[in-house]
């Protein structure tokens, strides 16, 4: 059984297994989701240089990070939402580590999101994907490709007088994935795992409400989903082990067979 790991290492060395980085750069320029009242708007990330080969420490360089847990490419734990607050193993430090690695099902909603920035994933889109690629297995990451990560500047948050306009999931799709498919979580290319207009939905932020209430995870601000096959990739997404943490910036990787 040690053979599977030997095969993996050999595959990586030979280029038969490719590592795709699903992570965006993390910096003070990283956009923060506009929360709107009554929620307190979180600050941009601050990178404070502690010392840089100078009088503060001549032989080394290091920074102090000031960062909101939900900044940039990040992991949402069930404790993030009120519906998941009393679940067991619901925080960054208590989630079982085996849950940080799982197979990916990639749903390509690029055309739909290009036509309509307020596009919502419906159960019908999932059924159509399953007719072509097979049933989404329990424990899978479902990644929604929209190419939203290719938007630059203000077009990423896409805010107008009515708020943000970016794609997400209808509550029925979130319920289907959580309860009919028992996925490990849902990942997206947008700033958060709900649609830009989802504060107006019933319940508000229905994907957060549903997924985290069911003990499922979220991944936001992913990129390079266009480099993944519909099935067969393996996602590695581990948050920092923040005690009682609601989420964390993460380096999210995918392994893809060449
Ligand atoms: C905090 C409060 C509300 C929301 C969020 C964070 C996110 O979308 C997130 O990044 O999890 S809606
Ligand atoms: Mn989050």
Coordinates of C-alpha atoms and ligand atoms in Angstrom, one line a residue:
X1 CA 0.0 0.0 0.0
X2 CA 3.0 2.3 0.4
X3 CA 3.1 1.8 -3.4
X4 CA 0.5 4.5 -4.0
X5 CA 2.7 7.1 -2.4
X6 CA 5.8 5.9 -4.3
X7 CA 3.7 6.1 -7.5
X8 CA 2.6 9.7 -6.6
X9 CA 6.2 10.8 -5.9
X10 CA 7.4 9.2 -9.2
X11 CA 4.5 10.7 -11.1
X12 CA 5.3 14.2 -9.7
X13 CA 9.0 13.8 -10.6
X14 CA 8.2 12.6 -14.1
X15 CA 5.7 15.3 -14.7
X16 CA 2.8 12.8 -15.1
X17 CA 1.2 14.4 -12.1
X18 CA 1.0 18.2 -12.5
X19 CA 0.5 20.6 -9.6
X20 CA -2.0 23.4 -10.4
X21 CA -2.0 26.4 -8.0
X22 CA -5.6 27.5 -7.4
X23 CA -4.4 30.3 -5.2
X24 CA -4.3 34.1 -6.0
X25 CA -1.5 36.3 -4.6
X26 CA -2.2 37.6 -1.1
X27 CA -1.3 41.3 -0.5
X28 CA -2.7 44.6 0.8
X29 CA -4.3 45.0 -2.7
X30 CA -6.3 41.8 -2.3
X31 CA -10.0 42.8 -2.5
X32 CA -12.2 42.4 0.6
X33 CA -15.8 41.4 0.2
X34 CA -18.1 44.4 0.8
X35 CA -20.3 43.3 3.7
X36 CA -22.6 46.2 4.2
X37 CA -24.3 47.3 7.5
X38 CA -24.9 46.0 10.2
X39 CA -21.7 44.0 9.6
X40 CA -18.4 45.7 10.3
X41 CA -16.3 46.0 7.2
X42 CA -13.0 44.1 7.6
X43 CA -9.7 45.9 6.9
X44 CA -7.4 45.2 4.0
X45 CA -4.5 43.0 4.7
X46 CA -1.4 44.8 6.2
X47 CA 2.1 43.5 5.7
X48 CA 4.3 45.2 8.3
X49 CA 8.0 44.6 7.9
X50 CA 9.4 43.5 11.2
X51 CA 13.0 43.5 10.1
X52 CA 14.9 43.4 6.8
X53 CA 18.7 42.8 7.1
X54 CA 18.8 46.1 9.0
X55 CA 19.1 47.5 12.5
X56 CA 15.9 45.7 13.5
X57 CA 17.6 42.4 12.6
X58 CA 20.7 42.4 10.3
X59 CA 20.8 38.7 9.4
X60 CA 17.1 38.2 8.5
X61 CA 13.9 39.4 6.9
X62 CA 10.4 38.9 8.3
X63 CA 7.0 40.4 8.2
X64 CA 4.1 40.7 10.7
X65 CA 0.7 40.0 9.0
X66 CA -2.5 41.7 9.9
X67 CA -5.1 39.8 8.0
X68 CA -8.9 39.1 8.1
X69 CA -9.5 35.4 8.1
X70 CA -11.6 35.7 4.9
X71 CA -9.1 37.5 2.7
X72 CA -8.2 36.3 -0.8
X73 CA -8.1 32.7 -1.6
X74 CA -9.4 31.2 1.6
X75 CA -11.1 28.4 3.4
X76 CA -14.5 28.8 5.2
X77 CA -15.0 26.5 8.2
X78 CA -18.5 25.5 9.4
X79 CA -18.2 27.6 12.5
X80 CA -18.1 30.7 10.2
X81 CA -21.9 30.6 10.0
X82 CA -24.4 30.7 12.8
X83 CA -26.0 27.5 11.4
X84 CA -22.7 25.6 11.9
X85 CA -21.7 27.1 15.3
X86 CA -22.5 24.1 17.4
X87 CA -21.3 21.3 15.1
X88 CA -18.4 19.1 16.2
X89 CA -15.0 19.7 14.7
X90 CA -16.2 22.9 13.0
X91 CA -13.2 25.2 13.4
X92 CA -9.9 25.6 11.6
X93 CA -8.0 23.8 14.4
X94 CA -10.5 20.9 14.9
X95 CA -11.5 19.9 11.4
X96 CA -10.1 16.4 10.8
X97 CA -7.0 16.8 8.5
X98 CA -8.1 14.0 6.2
X99 CA -10.9 16.3 5.1
X100 CA -8.3 18.7 3.6
X101 CA -7.6 16.4 0.6
X102 CA -10.3 15.2 -1.7
X103 CA -11.4 14.6 -5.3
X104 CA -12.7 17.6 -7.4
X105 CA -15.7 17.8 -9.6
X106 CA -15.4 20.9 -11.8
X107 CA -18.6 22.4 -13.2
X108 CA -18.0 24.8 -16.0
X109 CA -20.5 27.7 -15.7
X110 CA -18.3 30.1 -17.7
X111 CA -20.8 30.7 -20.5
X112 CA -23.7 31.3 -18.0
X113 CA -21.7 33.7 -15.9
X114 CA -20.5 35.6 -19.0
X115 CA -24.1 36.1 -20.0
X116 CA -25.4 37.0 -16.6
X117 CA -23.2 38.3 -13.7
X118 CA -26.0 37.4 -11.3
X119 CA -26.1 33.8 -12.5
X120 CA -27.2 31.2 -9.9
X121 CA -26.3 27.6 -10.1
X122 CA -29.4 25.4 -10.0
X123 CA -29.9 21.7 -9.4
X124 CA -30.5 21.3 -13.1
X125 CA -27.0 22.4 -13.9
X126 CA -25.7 19.7 -11.5
X127 CA -28.0 17.0 -13.0
X128 CA -26.7 17.9 -16.5
X129 CA -23.1 17.7 -15.4
X130 CA -23.8 14.3 -13.8
X131 CA -25.4 13.0 -17.0
X132 CA -22.0 13.7 -18.7
X133 CA -19.5 12.9 -16.0
X134 CA -21.1 10.6 -13.5
X135 CA -22.5 11.1 -10.0
X136 CA -20.7 13.5 -7.7
X137 CA -19.1 11.2 -5.1
X138 CA -19.5 11.8 -1.3
X139 CA -16.5 13.6 0.0
X140 CA -15.9 15.5 -3.3
X141 CA -15.0 19.2 -3.6
X142 CA -17.4 20.8 -6.1
X143 CA -15.6 23.6 -7.8
X144 CA -17.7 26.1 -9.9
X145 CA -15.7 27.5 -12.8
X146 CA -16.9 30.9 -13.9
X147 CA -13.6 32.4 -15.1
X148 CA -14.5 35.2 -12.6
X149 CA -10.9 35.1 -11.4
X150 CA -9.8 36.6 -14.8
X151 CA -11.6 39.8 -14.0
X152 CA -9.3 42.6 -12.9
X153 CA -9.8 45.7 -10.8
X154 CA -13.3 46.9 -10.0
X155 CA -14.8 44.2 -12.4
X156 CA -13.9 41.5 -9.8
X157 CA -16.2 42.8 -7.0
X158 CA -18.5 44.3 -9.7
X159 CA -20.3 46.7 -7.4
X160 CA -23.0 49.2 -8.6
X161 CA -25.6 51.2 -6.9
X162 CA -27.5 48.0 -6.0
X163 CA -24.5 46.2 -4.6
X164 CA -22.2 43.5 -5.9
X165 CA -23.1 41.4 -9.0
X166 CA -21.3 38.1 -9.1
X167 CA -22.5 34.5 -9.6
X168 CA -23.4 32.1 -6.9
X169 CA -25.7 29.2 -6.0
X170 CA -29.5 29.0 -5.6
X171 CA -30.3 27.5 -2.2
X172 CA -31.8 24.4 -3.9
X173 CA -28.4 23.7 -5.5
X174 CA -26.5 24.1 -2.1
X175 CA -29.1 21.8 -0.4
X176 CA -28.7 19.2 -3.2
X177 CA -24.9 19.2 -2.9
X178 CA -24.9 19.1 0.9
X179 CA -27.7 16.6 1.5
X180 CA -28.2 14.6 -1.6
X181 CA -24.5 14.3 -2.5
X182 CA -22.7 14.8 0.8
X183 CA -19.9 16.8 -0.7
X184 CA -17.0 18.0 1.4
X185 CA -17.5 21.6 0.3
X186 CA -18.0 24.1 -2.5
X187 CA -15.3 26.2 -4.1
X188 CA -15.7 29.3 -6.3
X189 CA -13.7 31.9 -8.2
X190 CA -15.7 34.9 -6.7
X191 CA -14.7 36.8 -3.5
X192 CA -17.2 34.7 -1.4
X193 CA -19.2 31.5 -1.8
X194 CA -22.5 33.3 -2.2
X195 CA -23.7 35.5 -5.1
X196 CA -23.1 39.2 -4.9
X197 CA -26.8 39.9 -4.4
X198 CA -27.2 37.0 -1.9
X199 CA -27.8 39.3 1.1
X200 CA -31.3 39.9 -0.5
X201 CA -32.1 36.1 -0.7
X202 CA -34.2 34.0 1.7
X203 CA -32.3 32.9 3.7
X204 CA -29.6 35.6 3.3
X205 CA -26.3 34.1 2.1
X206 CA -28.0 30.8 1.4
X207 CA -24.9 28.9 0.4
X208 CA -23.1 29.8 3.6
X209 CA -26.3 29.1 5.6
X210 CA -26.8 25.6 4.0
X211 CA -23.2 24.4 3.5
X212 CA -21.9 25.4 6.9
X213 CA -25.1 24.2 8.7
X214 CA -24.4 20.8 7.1
X215 CA -20.8 20.8 8.3
X216 CA -19.5 21.5 4.8
X217 CA -16.6 23.8 3.8
X218 CA -16.1 26.7 1.4
X219 CA -13.3 27.9 -0.8
X220 CA -13.4 31.4 -2.3
X221 CA -11.3 33.4 -4.7
X222 CA -9.9 30.4 -6.5
X223 CA -8.2 30.7 -9.8
X224 CA -6.9 28.4 -12.6
X225 CA -10.0 26.2 -12.5
X226 CA -9.7 26.3 -16.3
X227 CA -6.6 24.0 -15.9
X228 CA -8.7 21.3 -14.2
X229 CA -10.5 18.4 -15.9
X230 CA -14.2 17.9 -15.0
X231 CA -13.2 14.9 -12.8
X232 CA -10.0 13.3 -11.7
X233 CA -8.1 16.2 -10.0
X234 CA -7.3 16.0 -6.3
X235 CA -7.7 19.2 -4.2
X236 CA -5.4 20.0 -1.3
X237 CA -6.9 22.9 0.8
X238 CA -5.7 23.3 4.3
X239 CA -6.4 26.4 6.5
X240 CA -4.0 27.6 9.1
X241 CA -4.6 25.9 12.4
X242 CA -6.1 29.0 14.0
X243 CA -7.6 28.1 17.4
X244 CA -11.3 28.5 17.0
X245 CA -10.7 30.0 13.5
X246 CA -13.7 30.7 11.2
X247 CA -11.6 30.5 8.1
X248 CA -8.1 31.2 6.8
X249 CA -6.2 32.2 3.8
X250 CA -4.9 29.0 2.3
X251 CA -2.6 27.7 -0.4
X252 CA -5.0 25.7 -2.5
X253 CA -3.4 23.1 -4.8
X254 CA -4.8 20.6 -7.3
X255 CA -3.0 17.4 -8.5
X256 CA -3.8 16.6 -12.1
X257 CA -2.8 13.6 -14.1
X258 CA -1.1 14.5 -17.4
Ligands
LIG1 C1 -18.0 37.3 6.8 C2 -19.3 37.8 6.9 C3 -20.2 37.5 5.8 C4 -19.7 36.9 4.7 C5 -18.4 36.4 4.6 C6 -17.6 36.7 5.6 C7 -18.0 35.7 3.4 O1 -18.5 35.7 2.4 C8 -16.8 34.8 3.5 O2 -15.7 35.1 3.0 O3 -17.0 33.7 4.1 S1 -20.8 36.6 3.4
LIG2 MN1 -15.0 33.2 3.9

